[in-house]
Every structure is written in C-alpha cells, then in structure tokens.
Amino acid sequence: MLILCLYPIVGSFFWFWGALSYRFFKINKCDDWHRLKPEDQPFITIMIPAHNEEIMIEQTITYLFENLDYENFEVLVMNDGSTDHTADIVHRLMTKYDRLRTVEIIKNKGKAHAFNIGMFFAKGEYILSNDADTIPEPEALMKYMNFFIHDQDMNTAAVTANMDVQNRTSMLGKSQTVEFSSIVGVIKRSQSAVNDSMYAYSGANTLYRKSSLIEVNGFRQDRATEDISVAWDQQVSGSVPRFAPNIIFHMNVPETVKDLYHQRKRWAQGGTEVWLTNLKPFLRHPFQRRFQMSMFIDSTLSIVWSFFFVISSLIFGFSMVSFLLQGDMQLFLQTLCMACIVVAFELVAGLVQLVTALLLDHRGAKLKYLPFAPLYMLYYWMVNPFTVVTTFIPAVKTIFGAGSGTWVSPTRRKFSESKK
C-alpha cells in the first residue's frame, strides 16, 4: 500500500534525475550533427498513412517537398480506405512532385496494416513515419541520419524525435504543450539515460531502419497503438532505440475533451496490450530480458497503481459520504487532511518534473506555459488511471485475438489556423 501511494511521487523524482542524467552524462546524443552531401545522403521514404485527411494532406505534402533540407527522399502516401477527397488531392499533387507516390488500400484496416503494406513499396532503406497532421523542421532528415551513420550506430533500430504542439490557441492545446514536454521531454530522456530503452516511439515522428522493421515482422496490426508495440518488439529483439530531443516535429493535438479522452483510451489500451504480450516472456526469462526489465517493472507498477487509484478513490468517496451521514466530522476532517497531504506531495513532485521538462525543452522557451500545468496534472494524472482500468478488458480481448487496428482520424485544422 505504501509503495502504491508513493509511486507517483517516486516516479516523478525518478524522471527528474533521469532527465538530468541524460543532459549531463549521456553520450552519443548527436548534438553536434553535420550536414551530409547529396551523394552521401541515404535514401529515405517518408510514409504518410492517410484515412480521410483531405483537410491536411495537401499542406503537409507541399511542406515536405518545398521545405525539407534534404534531397534524397520520396513521399509515399498510404491511402487507407479514405471516403473523402484524399485520393483526388494526392493524385493531383503527383503531377507536380515526381517523388510522390501513393498506394490505394480499398478497405480501412488501420495504420499498422497500411505501414506493413507500405514497407514493401518503400524504396528507401530508412522509413520515416509522418502523420498527415505533422510537419518536421526543415533540418529534420539531416539530423535523423546523424544517428545512423557512425560505427556505433549499427544496432540502432529507430530514432524518435521531440514533439511540439502546433495548435496552442485553446486551453487544452496549451496544457498539452506542458504535457508533451513532460512525457516526451523528460520520460524519454530518462529512459534513454538509464538503459537505452524506450517504452514507446512517437508514432508521428520516428525514423526506422527498414531492415530492423522487417526483422520483427513489421507492426502488429491488431494493436491499438502500433508505435508502442513495435518499440517493445525491437528492444526485446536486441535493437537499440534513440531519442532525439534536438529534432522537432509540429503536430495538431485534440482540442475537445471528447477527442482527448478517446486518444488517451487508445494510448492506455495500447500500453496494457504490450504489457500483457510481454508478461509471460519476462516472467519466464527475466535474465534474458534484463535490459528491458526497467520498462516492464514500471509498466507493471503503472497498471497496478491505476487500479489502486480508482478503487481507493471510490472507497474514499463512499467513506467521506458515510462520515457526513453519520455526523462524524472529526473523522471526516482527519481523512480529508490525510488525503490533502498525499495530494500536496504529488503536486510538488509533479511540479519538479514539469519545471525540469520546460527548462530542458527549447532552453526554457516553454516556461510561459507553466500556468497551464495544473490543468495538465488534473486531467492526465486523474483520467489516465481511469482509462487504464476501463480499457483493460478490451486489451485482454485483443491478446486473445479480438483486436482491431481500424482507425478514424480526429478532427483536423489547417496549420495556418493553428497559431502559436
């Protein structure tokens, strides 16, 4: 019980020290990248899985061809059963850009399915996953390749970049700016510093070595989150992931509570599916998987704590109501005081983590979003346990073969409408 009560507090300080370790002790971060000559640039396929993306797809493709500081690449659009004008837009752009290709998938079977098909059409030895609502900084491909060209990079399977929120006009957008700095900026730094491990890649901005994807049989098509599953599959197979905080991608995030909740449910289910998939192998062969053991232990504690939080919250609520009905104000106030003390410690620990994240990302440029941190902590810390609990049964069903990778794109807005 004590461990479960202290888990969020200890976890926050662990991420805090891990992020500092990455900043001051981590080697091979490729902070000093160099520009590759055109003849030395490996060929990259930028793959865009698209399902009903008529609002964003033209702007994204145009940006990639006209702004990237890299010459040796192609763009491959996987049109996954779109019923809008996505296909018409892409075919029109193909007359303008000769390095743009598309594959038409008749029935929507999900992002992982589209990626797996696309791997066999991709001409590049490296594949960049690029969502239809995501644009990289101009130097992104050049920086990415600096993680693959050295002798010590032979076992690097994938490099995931640092996500930045494009649409910050709403309260939710601003709070997610804090959140992405906390999750991506701190946790991925900590995971990389501790054991060269990573719980999940960023599905919208990861460059994969194509041969490494083929070695793990591609993406799991029946999983809720293909990026979490492939991250674990590659690391269990012995490959090394890399985090590149100096590579920035800009993306749109959900702007309504409904869309945000559905996103978090998918993330929670994907994380549980990965944990269930690896539960038996980790328990049977812990020594063989010792390098990923920190990932497994933290995932286990996170899931167990989610159930503990939901159950204890329900017990707390019923107890408080019972004390009021019985007129026992002393016990009511004592219980409330103890709860406030625990919450205060959690808030302090979370604030330390968040301030560290905002200082590390963009050299403190995001500190102005610190006032929105309470909304982040209220939503993420409170809703995340409930999404883990409510998606646990669907995750179990997926493991037994009832999973589906079909997807529906969230509401999109053009980048020009998303002011920072």
Tab-separated table of C-alpha atoms in Angstrom:
chain	number	residue	atom	x	y	z
A	1	MET	CA	0.000	0.000	0.000
A	2	LEU	CA	2.823	2.374	0.839
A	3	ILE	CA	4.573	1.636	-2.455
A	4	LEU	CA	1.377	2.305	-4.390
A	5	CYS	CA	0.750	5.548	-2.513
A	6	LEU	CA	4.293	6.756	-3.146
A	7	TYR	CA	4.559	5.522	-6.765
A	8	PRO	CA	3.609	8.845	-8.469
A	9	ILE	CA	5.917	10.803	-6.162
A	10	VAL	CA	8.897	8.476	-6.540
A	11	GLY	CA	8.241	8.201	-10.276
A	12	SER	CA	8.309	11.968	-10.770
A	13	PHE	CA	11.629	12.308	-8.976
A	14	PHE	CA	13.000	9.339	-10.941
A	15	TRP	CA	12.127	11.071	-14.233
A	16	PHE	CA	13.629	14.277	-12.873
A	17	TRP	CA	17.008	12.696	-12.077
A	18	GLY	CA	16.917	10.627	-15.276
A	19	ALA	CA	16.438	13.746	-17.378
A	20	LEU	CA	19.366	15.461	-15.665
A	21	SER	CA	21.482	12.340	-16.223
A	22	TYR	CA	20.656	12.483	-19.921
A	23	ARG	CA	21.574	16.160	-20.040
A	24	PHE	CA	24.934	15.896	-18.278
A	25	PHE	CA	26.116	12.271	-18.627
A	26	LYS	CA	24.551	10.757	-21.736
A	27	ILE	CA	26.941	10.260	-24.648
A	28	ASN	CA	26.179	9.791	-28.361
A	29	LYS	CA	23.347	12.333	-28.314
A	30	CYS	CA	24.326	13.748	-31.724
A	31	ASP	CA	24.011	17.304	-30.521
A	32	ASP	CA	26.799	18.254	-32.928
A	33	TRP	CA	25.290	16.975	-36.177
A	34	HIS	CA	26.785	17.721	-39.562
A	35	ARG	CA	25.254	18.211	-42.981
A	36	LEU	CA	25.546	15.342	-45.467
A	37	LYS	CA	26.418	15.962	-49.087
A	38	PRO	CA	23.711	14.916	-51.586
A	39	GLU	CA	25.804	11.974	-52.781
A	40	ASP	CA	26.238	10.770	-49.177
A	41	GLN	CA	22.556	11.012	-48.202
A	42	PRO	CA	20.884	7.616	-47.674
A	43	PHE	CA	17.527	7.305	-49.416
A	44	ILE	CA	14.540	7.897	-47.111
A	45	THR	CA	10.895	7.049	-47.692
A	46	ILE	CA	8.562	9.416	-45.860
A	47	MET	CA	5.436	7.354	-45.325
A	48	ILE	CA	2.128	9.074	-44.635
A	49	PRO	CA	-0.742	6.783	-43.593
A	50	ALA	CA	-3.932	8.642	-44.517
A	51	HIS	CA	-7.565	7.959	-43.739
A	52	ASN	CA	-9.907	10.834	-44.671
A	53	GLU	CA	-7.212	13.516	-44.466
A	54	GLU	CA	-8.453	15.948	-47.125
A	55	ILE	CA	-8.051	18.937	-44.796
A	56	MET	CA	-4.349	18.449	-44.039
A	57	ILE	CA	-2.816	16.203	-46.681
A	58	GLU	CA	-2.041	18.831	-49.365
A	59	GLN	CA	-0.465	21.255	-46.921
A	60	THR	CA	1.682	18.504	-45.396
A	61	ILE	CA	2.908	17.095	-48.710
A	62	THR	CA	3.662	20.559	-50.091
A	63	TYR	CA	5.654	21.417	-46.990
A	64	LEU	CA	7.716	18.218	-47.187
A	65	PHE	CA	8.788	18.789	-50.783
A	66	GLU	CA	9.372	22.527	-50.566
A	67	ASN	CA	10.888	22.975	-47.118
A	68	LEU	CA	12.988	19.941	-46.157
A	69	ASP	CA	16.745	20.452	-46.305
A	70	TYR	CA	17.389	17.004	-47.778
A	71	GLU	CA	17.429	15.794	-51.367
A	72	ASN	CA	17.410	12.024	-51.387
A	73	PHE	CA	13.858	11.148	-50.311
A	74	GLU	CA	10.417	10.232	-51.572
A	75	VAL	CA	6.926	10.594	-50.094
A	76	LEU	CA	4.676	7.542	-50.068
A	77	VAL	CA	1.027	8.123	-49.124
A	78	MET	CA	-0.832	5.041	-47.916
A	79	ASN	CA	-4.463	5.931	-48.632
A	80	ASP	CA	-6.213	3.648	-46.161
A	81	GLY	CA	-9.775	3.367	-47.409
A	82	SER	CA	-10.487	7.104	-47.455
A	83	THR	CA	-14.039	8.058	-48.417
A	84	ASP	CA	-13.376	11.787	-48.863
A	85	HIS	CA	-11.214	13.607	-51.436
A	86	THR	CA	-7.841	12.440	-50.064
A	87	ALA	CA	-7.087	10.278	-53.129
A	88	ASP	CA	-8.001	13.061	-55.586
A	89	ILE	CA	-5.728	15.542	-53.819
A	90	VAL	CA	-2.781	13.138	-53.752
A	91	HIS	CA	-3.156	12.213	-57.439
A	92	ARG	CA	-3.274	15.882	-58.392
A	93	LEU	CA	-0.088	16.555	-56.397
A	94	MET	CA	1.640	13.609	-58.110
A	95	THR	CA	1.632	15.618	-61.338
A	96	LYS	CA	3.565	18.345	-59.521
A	97	TYR	CA	6.015	16.236	-57.481
A	98	ASP	CA	7.668	13.306	-59.281
A	99	ARG	CA	8.899	11.801	-55.991
A	100	LEU	CA	5.358	11.460	-54.652
A	101	ARG	CA	3.729	8.044	-54.862
A	102	THR	CA	0.603	6.512	-53.386
A	103	VAL	CA	-0.804	3.094	-52.605
A	104	GLU	CA	-4.577	2.686	-52.525
A	105	ILE	CA	-5.925	0.350	-49.854
A	106	ILE	CA	-9.577	-0.394	-50.569
A	107	LYS	CA	-10.720	-1.226	-47.023
A	108	ASN	CA	-9.626	0.630	-43.900
A	109	LYS	CA	-7.687	-1.829	-41.751
A	110	GLY	CA	-5.640	0.561	-39.655
A	111	LYS	CA	-2.366	2.438	-39.541
A	112	ALA	CA	-0.228	-0.638	-38.778
A	113	HIS	CA	-1.709	-2.520	-41.730
A	114	ALA	CA	-1.016	0.441	-44.013
A	115	PHE	CA	2.583	0.645	-42.774
A	116	ASN	CA	3.197	-3.052	-43.305
A	117	ILE	CA	1.983	-2.843	-46.884
A	118	GLY	CA	3.953	0.342	-47.430
A	119	MET	CA	7.218	-1.267	-46.298
A	120	PHE	CA	7.240	-3.432	-49.424
A	121	PHE	CA	6.615	-0.448	-51.697
A	122	ALA	CA	9.108	1.852	-49.967
A	123	LYS	CA	12.280	2.407	-51.973
A	124	GLY	CA	14.249	3.834	-49.053
A	125	GLU	CA	16.440	1.897	-46.678
A	126	TYR	CA	15.009	4.151	-43.969
A	127	ILE	CA	11.315	4.871	-43.382
A	128	LEU	CA	10.036	7.979	-41.658
A	129	SER	CA	6.546	7.742	-40.189
A	130	ASN	CA	4.870	11.081	-40.759
A	131	ASP	CA	1.241	11.666	-39.839
A	132	ALA	CA	-0.916	13.755	-42.140
A	133	ASP	CA	-1.155	16.482	-39.487
A	134	THR	CA	2.569	16.567	-38.715
A	135	ILE	CA	5.355	18.658	-40.208
A	136	PRO	CA	9.062	18.355	-39.335
A	137	GLU	CA	11.551	21.144	-39.026
A	138	PRO	CA	13.489	21.698	-42.289
A	139	GLU	CA	16.702	20.066	-40.958
A	140	ALA	CA	14.911	17.034	-39.506
A	141	LEU	CA	16.027	14.389	-42.031
A	142	MET	CA	19.608	15.632	-41.925
A	143	LYS	CA	19.646	15.400	-38.126
A	144	TYR	CA	17.975	11.995	-38.163
A	145	MET	CA	20.641	10.467	-40.384
A	146	ASN	CA	23.388	11.560	-37.983
A	147	PHE	CA	22.080	8.874	-35.617
A	148	PHE	CA	22.689	6.112	-38.178
A	149	ILE	CA	25.977	6.908	-39.930
A	150	HIS	CA	28.555	6.138	-37.216
A	151	ASP	CA	30.135	2.763	-36.429
A	152	GLN	CA	28.444	2.638	-33.014
A	153	ASP	CA	25.034	3.109	-34.680
A	154	MET	CA	24.935	-0.279	-36.401
A	155	ASN	CA	22.372	-1.627	-33.923
A	156	THR	CA	20.167	1.478	-33.908
A	157	ALA	CA	16.684	0.405	-34.969
A	158	ALA	CA	14.767	3.672	-34.746
A	159	VAL	CA	15.137	7.313	-33.769
A	160	THR	CA	12.152	9.188	-32.383
A	161	ALA	CA	12.054	12.974	-32.275
A	162	ASN	CA	10.695	15.633	-29.968
A	163	MET	CA	7.052	16.560	-30.480
A	164	ASP	CA	5.898	20.140	-30.298
A	165	VAL	CA	2.267	21.266	-30.179
A	166	GLN	CA	1.191	23.424	-33.125
A	167	ASN	CA	-2.349	24.406	-32.097
A	168	ARG	CA	-1.970	26.282	-28.821
A	169	THR	CA	-4.990	28.546	-29.155
A	170	SER	CA	-7.152	26.623	-26.664
A	171	MET	CA	-6.690	25.777	-23.003
A	172	LEU	CA	-6.321	22.102	-23.873
A	173	GLY	CA	-3.711	22.904	-26.511
A	174	LYS	CA	-1.642	24.929	-24.058
A	175	SER	CA	-1.921	22.278	-21.341
A	176	GLN	CA	-0.819	19.577	-23.795
A	177	THR	CA	2.225	21.689	-24.616
A	178	VAL	CA	3.219	21.170	-20.989
A	179	GLU	CA	2.271	17.515	-21.179
A	180	PHE	CA	4.315	16.685	-24.263
A	181	SER	CA	7.331	18.322	-22.654
A	182	SER	CA	6.761	16.212	-19.559
A	183	ILE	CA	6.148	12.890	-21.296
A	184	VAL	CA	8.442	13.239	-24.303
A	185	GLY	CA	10.938	15.714	-22.918
A	186	VAL	CA	11.581	14.118	-19.551
A	187	ILE	CA	10.475	10.488	-19.618
A	188	LYS	CA	12.127	9.604	-22.926
A	189	ARG	CA	15.325	11.310	-21.788
A	190	SER	CA	15.229	9.282	-18.573
A	191	GLN	CA	14.562	6.007	-20.353
A	192	SER	CA	17.434	6.632	-22.754
A	193	ALA	CA	19.798	7.623	-19.962
A	194	VAL	CA	19.022	4.692	-17.662
A	195	ASN	CA	19.231	1.746	-20.016
A	196	ASP	CA	18.996	2.796	-23.661
A	197	SER	CA	15.361	1.732	-23.502
A	198	MET	CA	12.132	3.408	-24.522
A	199	TYR	CA	8.529	2.495	-23.691
A	200	ALA	CA	7.153	3.909	-26.921
A	201	TYR	CA	8.148	5.690	-30.058
A	202	SER	CA	6.249	8.750	-31.214
A	203	GLY	CA	4.063	7.348	-33.962
A	204	ALA	CA	4.009	10.648	-35.837
A	205	ASN	CA	7.749	11.310	-35.964
A	206	THR	CA	10.021	8.267	-35.928
A	207	LEU	CA	12.660	7.244	-38.455
A	208	TYR	CA	13.024	3.455	-38.712
A	209	ARG	CA	15.765	1.373	-40.213
A	210	LYS	CA	13.736	-0.649	-42.693
A	211	SER	CA	15.683	-3.860	-42.126
A	212	SER	CA	15.005	-3.606	-38.375
A	213	LEU	CA	11.269	-3.373	-39.015
A	214	ILE	CA	11.387	-6.467	-41.199
A	215	GLU	CA	13.341	-8.366	-38.519
A	216	VAL	CA	10.397	-8.025	-36.081
A	217	ASN	CA	7.817	-8.775	-38.803
A	218	GLY	CA	6.682	-5.176	-39.018
A	219	PHE	CA	3.918	-3.646	-36.930
A	220	ARG	CA	1.312	-5.625	-35.004
A	221	GLN	CA	-1.884	-4.979	-36.929
A	222	ASP	CA	-4.377	-5.853	-34.187
A	223	ARG	CA	-2.961	-3.462	-31.586
A	224	ALA	CA	-4.463	-0.146	-30.506
A	225	THR	CA	-1.056	1.585	-30.696
A	226	GLU	CA	1.402	0.292	-33.266
A	227	ASP	CA	4.198	2.613	-32.079
A	228	ILE	CA	4.241	1.197	-28.528
A	229	SER	CA	4.152	-2.415	-29.754
A	230	VAL	CA	6.975	-2.082	-32.264
A	231	ALA	CA	9.142	-0.247	-29.716
A	232	TRP	CA	8.953	-3.208	-27.337
A	233	ASP	CA	9.339	-5.772	-30.130
A	234	GLN	CA	12.516	-4.155	-31.404
A	235	GLN	CA	14.093	-3.773	-27.986
A	236	VAL	CA	13.277	-7.326	-26.934
A	237	SER	CA	14.960	-8.491	-30.144
A	238	GLY	CA	18.134	-6.651	-29.088
A	239	SER	CA	17.871	-3.457	-31.117
A	240	VAL	CA	18.560	-0.016	-29.658
A	241	PRO	CA	16.168	2.967	-29.815
A	242	ARG	CA	17.377	6.546	-29.781
A	243	PHE	CA	15.681	9.731	-28.630
A	244	ALA	CA	16.499	12.953	-30.472
A	245	PRO	CA	15.289	15.979	-28.492
A	246	ASN	CA	17.040	18.298	-30.953
A	247	ILE	CA	14.738	17.175	-33.800
A	248	ILE	CA	11.416	18.991	-33.631
A	249	PHE	CA	8.124	17.980	-35.224
A	250	HIS	CA	4.995	20.108	-35.065
A	251	MET	CA	1.625	18.427	-34.738
A	252	ASN	CA	-2.010	19.208	-34.018
A	253	VAL	CA	-3.433	17.830	-30.774
A	254	PRO	CA	-7.066	17.170	-29.750
A	255	GLU	CA	-8.890	20.370	-28.887
A	256	THR	CA	-12.009	18.913	-27.291
A	257	VAL	CA	-12.318	16.865	-24.106
A	258	LYS	CA	-14.093	14.126	-26.075
A	259	ASP	CA	-11.293	13.744	-28.643
A	260	LEU	CA	-8.657	13.922	-25.943
A	261	TYR	CA	-10.380	11.241	-23.864
A	262	HIS	CA	-10.646	8.895	-26.865
A	263	GLN	CA	-6.963	9.451	-27.598
A	264	ARG	CA	-5.997	8.608	-24.020
A	265	LYS	CA	-8.166	5.487	-24.040
A	266	ARG	CA	-6.311	4.267	-27.130
A	267	TRP	CA	-2.943	5.008	-25.523
A	268	ALA	CA	-3.926	3.246	-22.305
A	269	GLN	CA	-5.201	0.187	-24.126
A	270	GLY	CA	-2.053	0.026	-26.257
A	271	GLY	CA	0.187	0.152	-23.195
A	272	THR	CA	-1.771	-2.616	-21.463
A	273	GLU	CA	-1.699	-4.766	-24.592
A	274	VAL	CA	2.084	-4.510	-24.754
A	275	TRP	CA	2.389	-5.372	-21.042
A	276	LEU	CA	0.132	-8.425	-21.428
A	277	THR	CA	2.017	-9.534	-24.533
A	278	ASN	CA	5.351	-9.448	-22.703
A	279	LEU	CA	4.148	-10.622	-19.282
A	280	LYS	CA	4.848	-14.345	-19.759
A	281	PRO	CA	8.229	-13.935	-21.541
A	282	PHE	CA	9.504	-11.548	-18.846
A	283	LEU	CA	8.402	-13.821	-16.014
A	284	ARG	CA	9.847	-16.953	-17.633
A	285	HIS	CA	13.140	-15.462	-18.834
A	286	PRO	CA	13.897	-12.398	-16.698
A	287	PHE	CA	17.668	-12.619	-17.178
A	288	GLN	CA	17.416	-12.699	-20.970
A	289	ARG	CA	15.272	-9.576	-20.849
A	290	ARG	CA	17.215	-7.816	-18.107
A	291	PHE	CA	17.970	-4.804	-20.287
A	292	GLN	CA	14.232	-4.149	-20.713
A	293	MET	CA	13.345	-5.051	-17.122
A	294	SER	CA	13.060	-1.422	-16.041
A	295	MET	CA	10.396	-0.903	-18.707
A	296	PHE	CA	8.481	-3.966	-17.583
A	297	ILE	CA	8.615	-3.094	-13.874
A	298	ASP	CA	7.473	0.469	-14.416
A	299	SER	CA	4.642	-0.655	-16.725
A	300	THR	CA	3.554	-3.197	-14.118
A	301	LEU	CA	3.529	-0.612	-11.345
A	302	SER	CA	1.684	1.863	-13.555
A	303	ILE	CA	-1.122	-0.580	-14.325
A	304	VAL	CA	-1.403	-1.857	-10.746
A	305	TRP	CA	-1.360	1.720	-9.426
A	306	SER	CA	-4.160	2.682	-11.828
A	307	PHE	CA	-6.432	0.023	-10.321
A	308	PHE	CA	-5.316	1.032	-6.827
A	309	PHE	CA	-6.083	4.683	-7.546
A	310	VAL	CA	-9.558	4.007	-8.941
A	311	ILE	CA	-10.520	1.589	-6.141
A	312	SER	CA	-9.084	3.752	-3.364
A	313	SER	CA	-10.795	6.852	-4.834
A	314	LEU	CA	-14.147	5.077	-4.782
A	315	ILE	CA	-13.552	3.894	-1.206
A	316	PHE	CA	-12.506	7.408	-0.208
A	317	GLY	CA	-15.621	8.929	-1.757
A	318	PHE	CA	-18.000	6.456	-0.118
A	319	SER	CA	-16.213	6.853	3.239
A	320	MET	CA	-16.464	10.640	3.153
A	321	VAL	CA	-20.187	10.456	2.369
A	322	SER	CA	-20.633	7.900	5.145
A	323	PHE	CA	-18.847	10.103	7.683
A	324	LEU	CA	-21.074	13.051	6.774
A	325	LEU	CA	-24.243	10.988	7.034
A	326	GLN	CA	-23.140	9.691	10.435
A	327	GLY	CA	-22.251	13.189	11.579
A	328	ASP	CA	-18.654	12.148	12.404
A	329	MET	CA	-16.986	15.426	11.419
A	330	GLN	CA	-13.735	14.650	13.243
A	331	LEU	CA	-13.088	11.518	11.213
A	332	PHE	CA	-14.238	13.339	8.070
A	333	LEU	CA	-11.729	16.159	8.594
A	334	GLN	CA	-8.892	13.783	9.553
A	335	THR	CA	-9.422	11.709	6.410
A	336	LEU	CA	-9.645	14.823	4.245
A	337	CYS	CA	-6.452	16.199	5.813
A	338	MET	CA	-4.512	12.975	5.096
A	339	ALA	CA	-5.730	12.969	1.503
A	340	CYS	CA	-4.666	16.598	1.047
A	341	ILE	CA	-1.198	15.838	2.387
A	342	VAL	CA	-0.704	12.994	-0.116
A	343	VAL	CA	-2.025	15.139	-2.981
A	344	ALA	CA	0.257	18.022	-1.957
A	345	PHE	CA	3.328	15.781	-2.123
A	346	GLU	CA	2.235	14.502	-5.533
A	347	LEU	CA	1.730	18.041	-6.826
A	348	VAL	CA	5.163	19.139	-5.604
A	349	ALA	CA	6.807	16.112	-7.233
A	350	GLY	CA	4.874	16.706	-10.450
A	351	LEU	CA	5.816	20.373	-10.454
A	352	VAL	CA	9.516	19.499	-10.145
A	353	GLN	CA	9.182	17.161	-13.122
A	354	LEU	CA	7.299	19.716	-15.188
A	355	VAL	CA	9.652	22.610	-14.477
A	356	THR	CA	12.604	20.400	-15.413
A	357	ALA	CA	10.852	19.455	-18.661
A	358	LEU	CA	10.074	23.048	-19.593
A	359	LEU	CA	13.655	24.128	-18.834
A	360	LEU	CA	15.197	21.358	-20.945
A	361	ASP	CA	12.937	21.808	-23.963
A	362	HIS	CA	13.946	24.732	-26.189
A	363	ARG	CA	16.207	26.097	-23.421
A	364	GLY	CA	13.329	27.255	-21.270
A	365	ALA	CA	11.263	28.866	-24.032
A	366	LYS	CA	8.173	26.935	-22.887
A	367	LEU	CA	8.253	28.178	-19.305
A	368	LYS	CA	5.492	30.620	-20.205
A	369	TYR	CA	3.108	27.640	-20.342
A	370	LEU	CA	3.781	26.693	-16.718
A	371	PRO	CA	0.492	28.293	-15.503
A	372	PHE	CA	-1.334	25.614	-17.504
A	373	ALA	CA	0.452	22.808	-15.629
A	374	PRO	CA	-2.377	22.359	-13.070
A	375	LEU	CA	-4.827	21.565	-15.884
A	376	TYR	CA	-2.364	19.003	-17.247
A	377	MET	CA	-1.894	17.347	-13.864
A	378	LEU	CA	-5.620	17.383	-13.150
A	379	TYR	CA	-6.551	15.792	-16.461
A	380	TYR	CA	-3.653	13.455	-17.151
A	381	TRP	CA	-2.999	12.198	-13.629
A	382	MET	CA	-6.687	11.742	-12.863
A	383	VAL	CA	-8.024	10.490	-16.192
A	384	ASN	CA	-5.122	8.223	-17.112
A	385	PRO	CA	-5.800	5.670	-14.318
A	386	PHE	CA	-9.468	5.507	-15.297
A	387	THR	CA	-8.609	4.910	-18.960
A	388	VAL	CA	-6.233	2.086	-17.968
A	389	VAL	CA	-8.953	0.419	-15.896
A	390	THR	CA	-11.742	0.865	-18.457
A	391	THR	CA	-9.629	-0.456	-21.359
A	392	PHE	CA	-8.138	-3.419	-19.500
A	393	ILE	CA	-10.835	-5.881	-20.655
A	394	PRO	CA	-10.607	-4.746	-24.315
A	395	ALA	CA	-6.811	-5.156	-24.069
A	396	VAL	CA	-7.248	-8.713	-22.777
A	397	LYS	CA	-9.637	-9.442	-25.657
A	398	THR	CA	-7.013	-8.173	-28.100
A	399	ILE	CA	-4.424	-10.595	-26.704
A	400	PHE	CA	-6.892	-13.425	-27.317
A	401	GLY	CA	-7.353	-12.408	-30.940
A	402	ALA	CA	-10.268	-9.975	-30.868
A	403	GLY	CA	-8.288	-6.818	-31.548
A	404	SER	CA	-8.803	-4.460	-34.475
A	405	GLY	CA	-6.468	-1.877	-35.958
A	406	THR	CA	-9.087	0.147	-37.830
A	407	TRP	CA	-8.958	3.845	-37.139
A	408	VAL	CA	-10.812	7.124	-37.532
A	409	SER	CA	-8.890	10.363	-37.949
A	410	PRO	CA	-9.691	13.065	-35.357
A	411	THR	CA	-10.944	16.499	-36.316
A	412	ARG	CA	-8.239	18.359	-38.267
A	413	ARG	CA	-7.432	22.041	-38.702
A	414	LYS	CA	-5.002	23.501	-41.188
A	415	PHE	CA	-1.687	24.693	-39.793
A	416	SER	CA	-2.448	28.250	-40.870
A	417	GLU	CA	-5.431	28.170	-38.477
A	418	SER	CA	-3.288	26.988	-35.567
A	419	LYS	CA	-1.457	29.982	-34.174
A	420	LYS	CA	1.256	29.502	-31.585
